[in-house]
Amino acid sequence: MTGVWHVLGAGSLGGLWATRLFRAGLPLHLILRNPQRLAEYHAAGGLELLENGTSRLYAIPAELPEATTPIERLLVACKAYDAEAAVAEVAPRLTKHSEILLLQNGLGSQQAIAEQWPESRCIFISSTEGAYRQADFQIVHAGRGQNWLGDPVNRQRPPWLGELNLADIPYTWAEDIMAKLWRKLAINCAINPLSVLNDCRNGELLNHPEPLHKLCCELSEVLRACDQMDAADGLEAEVLRIIQATAQNFSSMHQDVQNGRRTEVSFLLGQASRAAHQHGVVTPTLRELLDRLQALLRRHGLPDD
Ligand code: NAP
């Protein structure tokens, strides 16, 4: 065993990871944002995981960011727009060679954290697992998937990966995690905004082949300009495959807008758009979609970043 896990954020994915690590007997602390959330957590008696039709409550120890015990391994399970500020709150507790595991979707938040805390090893995670909160501290494990873990500057596998086997958390150590993250970002950029703007399930996007095709071409060009050849290769075919496989689903961004929740647009389309600008790639379809999407978010009273 190689030290205590600290899980920052007890939401959907943080809860899914925390309950599985805890029930495998691994030492773990949850970090909740403030005394009110901590009191609510204690009143709930722990984190409940609903899985395969059964539910179990796990009384995982929880604490506030300002607790004083050192943190060697921090799993950051906040949304991308909250991640940097959340890490800043616990930063004084990070040990010199601590590890920060970043579960955020899209790109941008991971790099900001890696730059801000260079003495920590940052491990980026691309997850296709599915979880949602049925109520506060009640997590539903909704979809099986995979977690790709990797470190863009150090390919050495961390010694604690075996703990994920113990906890039954599916994972693959990715030699090229940036390719995984860029590919997922591009897929999200192709599907999410169109599903929000057309207010439709993923499958209905097949009725909009032209914008989808133009978008995939522009995104592939952006990926190539960023030296992400593998991520660019076959992008449109994979987007079409995913649309067919998830035809009945609403995209995560569609669900966020529908539920009045802030989206991670800045770390998805915003990031693609900034990369395009930086490399001089012209992306009129992406630009127009981003403008229309931001206007729609403002109309819904949601942040447009
Ligand atoms: P979520 O359910 O909204 O959970 C985020 C949690 O972070 C919330 O519990 C929130 O606390 C907490 N938080 C925010 N700021 C904090 C702070 N300063 N200190 C402590 N806790 C803080 O989000 P999620 O769905 O798990 O998503 C997390 C990331 O994983 C996102 O980037 C998402 O795109 C990615 N992801 C999610 C899934 C999925 O199926 N859910 C799948 C793949 C990737 P409160 O409860 O107090 O608001």
Short mmCIF file of C-alpha atoms and ligand atoms in Angstrom, two decimals:
data_model
loop_
_atom_site.label_atom_id
_atom_site.label_comp_id
_atom_site.label_asym_id
_atom_site.label_seq_id
_atom_site.Cartn_x
_atom_site.Cartn_y
_atom_site.Cartn_z
CA MET A 1 0.00 0.00 0.00
CA THR A 2 1.36 3.43 -0.90
CA GLY A 3 -0.29 6.13 1.14
CA VAL A 4 -3.62 7.79 1.72
CA TRP A 5 -5.97 8.86 -1.08
CA HIS A 6 -7.55 12.31 -0.75
CA VAL A 7 -10.56 12.84 -3.00
CA LEU A 8 -11.39 16.50 -3.59
CA GLY A 9 -15.08 16.78 -4.53
CA ALA A 10 -17.72 14.21 -3.58
CA GLY A 11 -19.86 14.58 -6.70
CA SER A 12 -20.65 12.00 -9.37
CA LEU A 13 -17.24 10.81 -10.50
CA GLY A 14 -15.47 11.62 -7.20
CA GLY A 15 -18.12 9.60 -5.38
CA LEU A 16 -17.77 6.70 -7.80
CA TRP A 17 -14.00 6.57 -7.29
CA ALA A 18 -14.13 7.17 -3.53
CA THR A 19 -16.69 4.45 -2.73
CA ARG A 20 -14.83 1.83 -4.76
CA LEU A 21 -11.43 2.69 -3.22
CA PHE A 22 -12.94 2.77 0.29
CA ARG A 23 -14.74 -0.57 0.03
CA ALA A 24 -11.47 -2.16 -1.13
CA GLY A 25 -10.07 -1.16 2.28
CA LEU A 26 -7.77 1.57 0.99
CA PRO A 27 -7.11 4.56 3.27
CA LEU A 28 -9.11 7.51 1.99
CA HIS A 29 -10.34 10.95 2.97
CA LEU A 30 -12.97 13.00 1.20
CA ILE A 31 -12.47 16.76 1.10
CA LEU A 32 -15.69 18.77 1.07
CA ARG A 33 -15.84 22.42 0.17
CA ASN A 34 -17.11 24.03 3.43
CA PRO A 35 -18.49 23.34 6.93
CA GLN A 36 -22.08 23.32 5.65
CA ARG A 37 -21.36 20.62 3.06
CA LEU A 38 -19.42 18.65 5.67
CA ALA A 39 -22.38 18.85 8.10
CA GLU A 40 -24.76 17.73 5.33
CA TYR A 41 -22.44 14.84 4.52
CA HIS A 42 -22.33 13.73 8.16
CA ALA A 43 -26.14 13.99 8.36
CA ALA A 44 -26.38 11.71 5.31
CA GLY A 45 -24.17 9.18 7.12
CA GLY A 46 -21.74 8.82 4.22
CA LEU A 47 -21.72 8.35 0.47
CA GLU A 48 -24.29 6.04 -1.07
CA LEU A 49 -23.45 4.15 -4.27
CA LEU A 50 -26.26 2.68 -6.36
CA GLU A 51 -24.92 0.01 -8.66
CA ASN A 52 -26.47 -2.98 -10.47
CA GLY A 53 -29.78 -2.40 -8.72
CA THR A 54 -28.34 -2.39 -5.20
CA SER A 55 -27.34 0.47 -2.97
CA ARG A 56 -24.82 0.68 -0.14
CA LEU A 57 -23.78 3.46 2.20
CA TYR A 58 -20.08 4.01 2.86
CA ALA A 59 -19.09 6.08 5.90
CA ILE A 60 -15.92 7.47 4.35
CA PRO A 61 -14.02 9.90 6.61
CA ALA A 62 -14.41 13.47 5.37
CA GLU A 63 -12.67 16.74 6.16
CA LEU A 64 -12.37 20.38 5.10
CA PRO A 65 -9.71 21.79 2.76
CA GLU A 66 -8.03 23.51 5.70
CA ALA A 67 -7.39 20.28 7.65
CA THR A 68 -3.71 19.98 8.46
CA THR A 69 -2.75 16.40 7.54
CA PRO A 70 -0.33 16.26 4.60
CA ILE A 71 -1.61 15.18 1.18
CA GLU A 72 0.51 12.80 -0.86
CA ARG A 73 -2.06 11.79 -3.48
CA LEU A 74 -4.94 14.04 -4.45
CA LEU A 75 -7.71 12.97 -6.81
CA VAL A 76 -9.36 16.15 -8.12
CA ALA A 77 -12.98 15.36 -9.00
CA CYS A 78 -14.41 18.87 -9.49
CA LYS A 79 -15.64 20.32 -12.75
CA ALA A 80 -12.92 21.81 -14.94
CA TYR A 81 -13.94 25.39 -14.05
CA ASP A 82 -13.60 24.68 -10.29
CA ALA A 83 -10.49 22.52 -10.33
CA GLU A 84 -7.68 25.09 -10.05
CA ALA A 85 -9.34 27.07 -7.24
CA ALA A 86 -10.17 23.85 -5.39
CA VAL A 87 -6.54 22.64 -5.56
CA ALA A 88 -5.36 26.08 -4.38
CA GLU A 89 -7.38 25.60 -1.18
CA VAL A 90 -5.52 22.41 -0.27
CA ALA A 91 -2.15 23.37 -1.81
CA PRO A 92 -0.48 24.20 1.53
CA ARG A 93 -1.03 20.56 2.50
CA LEU A 94 0.61 19.03 -0.60
CA THR A 95 3.88 17.26 0.19
CA LYS A 96 6.94 17.96 -1.94
CA HIS A 97 6.57 14.93 -4.18
CA SER A 98 2.80 14.72 -4.07
CA GLU A 99 0.72 13.43 -6.95
CA ILE A 100 -2.33 15.24 -8.32
CA LEU A 101 -4.74 13.09 -10.37
CA LEU A 102 -7.00 15.14 -12.62
CA LEU A 103 -10.35 13.72 -13.73
CA GLN A 104 -11.51 16.81 -15.64
CA ASN A 105 -13.00 16.64 -19.09
CA GLY A 106 -11.61 18.77 -21.91
CA LEU A 107 -8.24 20.49 -21.70
CA GLY A 108 -6.85 23.61 -20.10
CA SER A 109 -7.56 23.02 -16.41
CA GLN A 110 -4.96 20.23 -16.20
CA GLN A 111 -2.20 22.35 -17.73
CA ALA A 112 -3.05 25.30 -15.47
CA ILE A 113 -2.71 23.07 -12.40
CA ALA A 114 0.50 21.42 -13.63
CA GLU A 115 2.05 24.87 -14.17
CA GLN A 116 0.87 26.22 -10.84
CA TRP A 117 2.19 23.27 -8.77
CA PRO A 118 5.34 22.12 -10.62
CA GLU A 119 6.67 20.15 -7.63
CA SER A 120 3.72 17.77 -7.78
CA ARG A 121 3.41 15.04 -10.38
CA CYS A 122 0.21 15.63 -12.34
CA ILE A 123 -1.51 12.58 -13.78
CA PHE A 124 -4.21 13.30 -16.32
CA ILE A 125 -7.24 10.99 -16.57
CA SER A 126 -9.62 10.56 -19.48
CA SER A 127 -12.72 8.73 -18.27
CA THR A 128 -15.60 7.18 -20.17
CA GLU A 129 -17.28 5.89 -17.03
CA GLY A 130 -20.75 7.26 -16.33
CA ALA A 131 -22.11 8.45 -12.98
CA TYR A 132 -24.65 10.95 -11.80
CA ARG A 133 -25.98 12.32 -8.54
CA GLN A 134 -29.49 11.16 -7.73
CA ALA A 135 -29.39 13.40 -4.66
CA ASP A 136 -26.59 14.92 -2.62
CA PHE A 137 -24.13 12.17 -1.64
CA GLN A 138 -26.13 9.53 -3.58
CA ILE A 139 -24.20 8.42 -6.63
CA VAL A 140 -25.59 6.24 -9.41
CA HIS A 141 -23.06 4.20 -11.38
CA ALA A 142 -24.79 4.63 -14.74
CA GLY A 143 -22.35 3.36 -17.32
CA ARG A 144 -19.35 1.09 -17.45
CA GLY A 145 -16.35 2.53 -19.18
CA GLN A 146 -12.62 2.98 -19.03
CA ASN A 147 -10.17 5.35 -17.36
CA TRP A 148 -6.99 6.19 -19.22
CA LEU A 149 -4.32 7.54 -16.90
CA GLY A 150 -1.11 9.14 -18.07
CA ASP A 151 1.54 11.72 -17.40
CA PRO A 152 2.58 13.84 -20.38
CA VAL A 153 6.06 14.50 -18.96
CA ASN A 154 6.94 11.20 -17.24
CA ARG A 155 5.86 7.89 -18.76
CA GLN A 156 6.79 5.83 -15.70
CA ARG A 157 3.81 4.00 -14.21
CA PRO A 158 3.04 5.04 -10.64
CA PRO A 159 3.52 2.25 -8.06
CA TRP A 160 -0.07 2.41 -6.77
CA LEU A 161 -1.82 1.40 -10.02
CA GLY A 162 -2.44 -2.05 -8.49
CA GLU A 163 -4.74 -0.37 -5.96
CA LEU A 164 -7.12 0.40 -8.82
CA ASN A 165 -7.27 -3.35 -9.56
CA LEU A 166 -8.07 -4.00 -5.89
CA ALA A 167 -10.84 -1.38 -6.06
CA ASP A 168 -12.19 -2.78 -9.35
CA ILE A 169 -11.66 0.56 -11.10
CA PRO A 170 -11.05 -0.13 -14.78
CA TYR A 171 -7.94 1.59 -16.09
CA THR A 172 -5.25 1.59 -18.72
CA TRP A 173 -1.92 3.35 -18.34
CA ALA A 174 -1.73 5.55 -21.46
CA GLU A 175 1.69 6.25 -22.92
CA ASP A 176 0.17 9.18 -24.81
CA ILE A 177 -2.52 10.63 -22.58
CA MET A 178 -2.61 13.90 -24.53
CA ALA A 179 -3.78 12.03 -27.64
CA LYS A 180 -6.62 10.49 -25.59
CA LEU A 181 -7.65 13.84 -24.13
CA TRP A 182 -7.48 15.68 -27.45
CA ARG A 183 -9.48 12.95 -29.17
CA LYS A 184 -12.20 13.04 -26.52
CA LEU A 185 -12.22 16.84 -26.64
CA ALA A 186 -12.71 16.78 -30.41
CA ILE A 187 -15.53 14.20 -30.16
CA ASN A 188 -17.23 16.34 -27.51
CA CYS A 189 -16.79 19.43 -29.69
CA ALA A 190 -18.41 17.66 -32.64
CA ILE A 191 -21.41 16.27 -30.79
CA ASN A 192 -22.20 18.51 -27.79
CA PRO A 193 -22.80 21.96 -29.30
CA LEU A 194 -24.89 20.61 -32.19
CA SER A 195 -27.00 18.58 -29.77
CA VAL A 196 -27.58 21.67 -27.61
CA LEU A 197 -28.29 24.02 -30.51
CA ASN A 198 -30.69 21.54 -32.15
CA ASP A 199 -32.11 20.50 -28.76
CA CYS A 200 -31.93 16.85 -29.76
CA ARG A 201 -30.73 13.39 -28.85
CA ASN A 202 -27.37 12.39 -30.30
CA GLY A 203 -28.93 10.19 -33.00
CA GLU A 204 -30.78 13.11 -34.57
CA LEU A 205 -27.44 14.72 -35.45
CA LEU A 206 -27.30 12.32 -38.38
CA ASN A 207 -29.95 14.61 -39.91
CA HIS A 208 -27.35 17.41 -39.94
CA PRO A 209 -24.54 15.81 -41.94
CA GLU A 210 -23.12 19.02 -43.40
CA PRO A 211 -22.22 20.96 -40.23
CA LEU A 212 -21.05 17.71 -38.66
CA HIS A 213 -18.73 17.00 -41.60
CA LYS A 214 -17.34 20.56 -41.69
CA LEU A 215 -16.81 20.54 -37.94
CA CYS A 216 -14.94 17.22 -38.03
CA CYS A 217 -12.70 18.51 -40.86
CA GLU A 218 -11.86 21.69 -38.93
CA LEU A 219 -11.27 19.80 -35.67
CA SER A 220 -8.99 17.30 -37.44
CA GLU A 221 -6.99 20.20 -38.82
CA VAL A 222 -6.68 21.76 -35.36
CA LEU A 223 -5.50 18.43 -33.93
CA ARG A 224 -2.87 18.07 -36.66
CA ALA A 225 -1.68 21.64 -36.05
CA CYS A 226 -1.26 20.70 -32.38
CA ASP A 227 0.86 17.72 -33.48
CA GLN A 228 -1.88 15.30 -32.45
CA MET A 229 -1.84 13.12 -35.58
CA ASP A 230 -3.21 10.01 -33.85
CA ALA A 231 -6.07 12.00 -32.34
CA ALA A 232 -6.92 13.43 -35.79
CA ASP A 233 -6.81 10.11 -37.60
CA GLY A 234 -10.32 8.79 -38.43
CA LEU A 235 -12.06 11.40 -36.26
CA GLU A 236 -15.19 11.77 -38.37
CA ALA A 237 -15.75 8.01 -38.63
CA GLU A 238 -15.47 7.67 -34.86
CA VAL A 239 -17.83 10.59 -34.26
CA LEU A 240 -20.42 8.91 -36.51
CA ARG A 241 -19.92 5.58 -34.71
CA ILE A 242 -20.44 7.23 -31.32
CA ILE A 243 -23.53 9.08 -32.53
CA GLN A 244 -25.01 5.76 -33.67
CA ALA A 245 -24.03 3.93 -30.48
CA THR A 246 -25.50 6.69 -28.28
CA ALA A 247 -28.41 7.61 -30.56
CA GLN A 248 -30.97 7.59 -27.74
CA ASN A 249 -28.84 9.62 -25.30
CA PHE A 250 -28.67 13.34 -24.68
CA SER A 251 -25.08 14.64 -24.60
CA SER A 252 -23.62 15.72 -21.24
CA MET A 253 -23.70 19.37 -22.34
CA HIS A 254 -27.34 19.05 -23.37
CA GLN A 255 -28.11 17.62 -19.92
CA ASP A 256 -26.20 20.45 -18.22
CA VAL A 257 -28.16 23.12 -20.11
CA GLN A 258 -31.45 21.31 -19.57
CA ASN A 259 -30.76 21.15 -15.82
CA GLY A 260 -29.59 24.78 -15.60
CA ARG A 261 -26.01 23.74 -14.77
CA ARG A 262 -22.88 25.51 -15.94
CA THR A 263 -21.20 23.74 -18.88
CA GLU A 264 -17.50 23.08 -19.44
CA VAL A 265 -17.61 24.89 -22.82
CA SER A 266 -14.43 26.88 -22.20
CA PHE A 267 -12.45 23.64 -21.77
CA LEU A 268 -13.98 22.04 -24.87
CA LEU A 269 -14.92 24.36 -27.76
CA GLY A 270 -13.12 27.29 -26.12
CA GLN A 271 -9.92 25.26 -25.93
CA ALA A 272 -10.22 24.05 -29.55
CA SER A 273 -10.87 27.59 -30.67
CA ARG A 274 -7.86 28.97 -28.77
CA ALA A 275 -5.63 26.21 -30.20
CA ALA A 276 -6.88 27.01 -33.72
CA HIS A 277 -6.11 30.70 -33.22
CA GLN A 278 -2.66 29.96 -31.79
CA HIS A 279 -1.73 27.81 -34.80
CA GLY A 280 -3.38 30.02 -37.42
CA VAL A 281 -5.98 27.41 -38.39
CA VAL A 282 -9.15 28.92 -39.85
CA THR A 283 -12.24 27.33 -38.27
CA PRO A 284 -15.38 29.22 -39.36
CA THR A 285 -17.81 26.41 -38.45
CA LEU A 286 -16.34 25.97 -34.98
CA ARG A 287 -16.29 29.73 -34.43
CA GLU A 288 -19.91 30.14 -35.49
CA LEU A 289 -21.04 27.22 -33.31
CA LEU A 290 -19.19 28.61 -30.30
CA ASP A 291 -20.77 32.05 -30.80
CA ARG A 292 -24.26 30.56 -31.13
CA LEU A 293 -23.73 28.26 -28.17
CA GLN A 294 -22.50 31.11 -25.95
CA ALA A 295 -25.51 33.22 -26.97
CA LEU A 296 -27.82 30.32 -26.06
CA LEU A 297 -26.10 29.87 -22.68
CA ARG A 298 -26.56 33.58 -21.92
CA ARG A 299 -30.25 33.33 -22.89
CA HIS A 300 -30.55 30.49 -20.36
CA GLY A 301 -28.88 32.66 -17.70
CA LEU A 302 -25.80 30.40 -17.65
CA PRO A 303 -22.13 31.43 -17.73
CA ASP A 304 -20.83 31.43 -21.32
CA ASP A 305 -17.36 30.23 -20.34
P1 NAP B 1 -20.21 16.89 -10.18
O1 NAP B 1 -21.13 15.75 -9.98
O2 NAP B 1 -20.78 18.27 -10.34
O3 NAP B 1 -19.20 16.91 -8.93
C1 NAP B 1 -18.25 17.93 -8.74
C2 NAP B 1 -18.00 18.02 -7.25
O4 NAP B 1 -16.93 18.95 -7.01
C3 NAP B 1 -19.21 18.52 -6.46
O5 NAP B 1 -19.49 17.61 -5.42
C4 NAP B 1 -18.73 19.85 -5.89
O6 NAP B 1 -19.20 20.14 -4.59
C5 NAP B 1 -17.24 19.60 -5.80
N1 NAP B 1 -16.46 20.83 -5.64
C6 NAP B 1 -16.41 21.92 -6.42
N2 NAP B 1 -15.56 22.84 -5.92
C7 NAP B 1 -15.06 22.30 -4.78
C8 NAP B 1 -14.13 22.75 -3.79
N3 NAP B 1 -13.55 23.96 -3.88
N4 NAP B 1 -13.84 21.95 -2.75
C9 NAP B 1 -14.41 20.73 -2.64
N5 NAP B 1 -15.31 20.23 -3.54
C10 NAP B 1 -15.61 21.02 -4.59
O7 NAP B 1 -19.25 16.66 -11.42
P2 NAP B 1 -18.84 15.28 -12.12
O8 NAP B 1 -19.92 14.86 -13.04
O9 NAP B 1 -18.33 14.31 -11.11
O10 NAP B 1 -17.64 15.77 -13.05
C11 NAP B 1 -16.32 15.97 -12.58
C12 NAP B 1 -15.40 15.97 -13.80
O11 NAP B 1 -15.40 14.66 -14.37
C13 NAP B 1 -15.91 16.91 -14.91
O12 NAP B 1 -14.84 17.54 -15.56
C14 NAP B 1 -16.63 15.98 -15.86
O13 NAP B 1 -16.69 16.43 -17.21
C15 NAP B 1 -15.76 14.74 -15.76
N6 NAP B 1 -16.46 13.49 -16.13
C16 NAP B 1 -17.66 13.18 -15.53
C17 NAP B 1 -18.30 11.99 -15.89
C18 NAP B 1 -19.59 11.57 -15.24
O14 NAP B 1 -20.17 10.56 -15.66
N7 NAP B 1 -20.11 12.28 -14.24
C19 NAP B 1 -17.72 11.16 -16.85
C20 NAP B 1 -16.51 11.51 -17.43
C21 NAP B 1 -15.89 12.70 -17.07
P3 NAP B 1 -20.73 20.50 -4.26
O15 NAP B 1 -21.44 19.18 -4.20
O16 NAP B 1 -20.59 21.15 -2.93
O17 NAP B 1 -21.20 21.39 -5.37
#
